[in-house]
Amino acid sequence: MKTARVQYNGKVIAAAEKNGLLLLEDGSAVKEDEVIWLPPVEPGTVFALGLNYADHAKELDFQAPSEPLVFLKGRSTFTGHLGKTPRPEGVTYMHYECELAVVIGKQGKNIPREEAYDYVLGYTVANDYAFRDLLENYYRPNLIVKNRDASTPVGPWLVPAEDIPDPMNLVLRTYVNGELTQEGSTKDMIFDIPALIQYLSSFMTLNKGDMILTGTPKGSVDTPVGAEVVTEIEGIGRLVSTVVREG
Ligand code: MG
């Protein structure tokens, strides 16, 4: 069963879906806009892949990497479904990145490729917003551009791994103000989920609640203040966010 984590009456509470309503853990049923949505799991260490789809690397005029290109995200950058993401003053190009987020379910180190899926709790959708003007050069890590407050919506749902038999064959789509602007498939990832779990766990312990944001396919457009951005992954969910003025 897919689950969410929301804030309602000041309390953080687990939620499920029932007949178009949110069924809260305390038994009450509420509408989706009566709660503040949070990422469906409390984020632990969050890894994000750069250029993990060859078509996106090409779109940015970058060489596709021969080894996973990974950066980390701190906790202030996360927000939930129906969240608002500030567009920094003076930025000329801000774009969404629709990404399959893999949630780790148990601790592991040196996980072999064949066992990688045993460590997956489930999946959710992430929108890893980028600010092209702030992109640091090749010799500096992605810090300023990928850790801004509320610039990584995650959710709405955690979908259990057993409900997604083939996560490497899912359609990703992004709509800006209702218009389709990005479409791809997880089958076009350069490094697939087992490769990423094997790679990361080869030098550090993965823990329950850690997440891997697996990168985005091509199809980025500028999102102005006021844009409603829907990032959607087949079978996983439809994550809505709105771009707002900073401050
Ligand atoms: Mg990304």
Coordinates of N, CA and C in Angstrom, one line a residue, residues 1 34 43 64 82 92 160 168 170 174-175 183 191 199 222 234 237 240:
M1 N 0.8 -1.2 0.0 CA 0.0 0.0 0.0 C 0.9 1.3 0.0
E34 N -5.9 20.0 2.7 CA -6.0 20.3 4.1 C -4.8 20.0 4.9
P43 N 14.1 12.2 5.1 CA 15.3 11.9 4.3 C 16.5 11.7 5.2
A64 N 28.8 12.4 -21.3 CA 28.1 11.4 -20.3 C 29.3 10.8 -19.5
L82 N 2.7 19.7 -3.4 CA 2.0 20.9 -3.3 C 2.9 22.0 -2.7
T92 N 18.2 33.5 -14.6 CA 17.5 33.6 -15.9 C 17.0 32.2 -16.4
P160 N 5.6 0.9 -2.3 CA 6.5 -0.2 -1.9 C 7.1 -0.9 -3.1
M168 N 13.0 -0.2 -13.8 CA 13.9 0.3 -14.9 C 13.1 0.4 -16.2
L170 N 10.0 2.6 -16.6 CA 8.8 3.5 -16.2 C 8.9 4.8 -17.0
T174 N 7.0 15.5 -17.4 CA 6.8 16.7 -16.7 C 5.9 17.7 -17.5
Y175 N 5.0 18.3 -16.8 CA 4.0 19.3 -17.4 C 4.3 20.6 -16.7
E183 N 9.6 14.1 -21.4 CA 9.2 12.8 -21.4 C 10.3 11.8 -21.6
F191 N 23.5 4.5 -15.5 CA 23.8 3.6 -14.4 C 22.5 3.2 -13.8
Y199 N 27.6 0.6 -6.3 CA 28.7 1.6 -6.3 C 28.7 2.4 -5.0
D222 N 12.7 26.7 -19.0 CA 12.7 27.7 -17.9 C 11.3 27.7 -17.3
E234 N 5.2 7.0 -14.0 CA 4.2 5.9 -14.2 C 4.2 5.0 -13.0
G237 N 3.6 8.1 -9.0 CA 2.9 9.3 -8.5 C 3.1 10.5 -9.3
V240 N 3.2 17.7 -7.5 CA 2.9 19.1 -8.0 C 3.7 20.1 -7.1

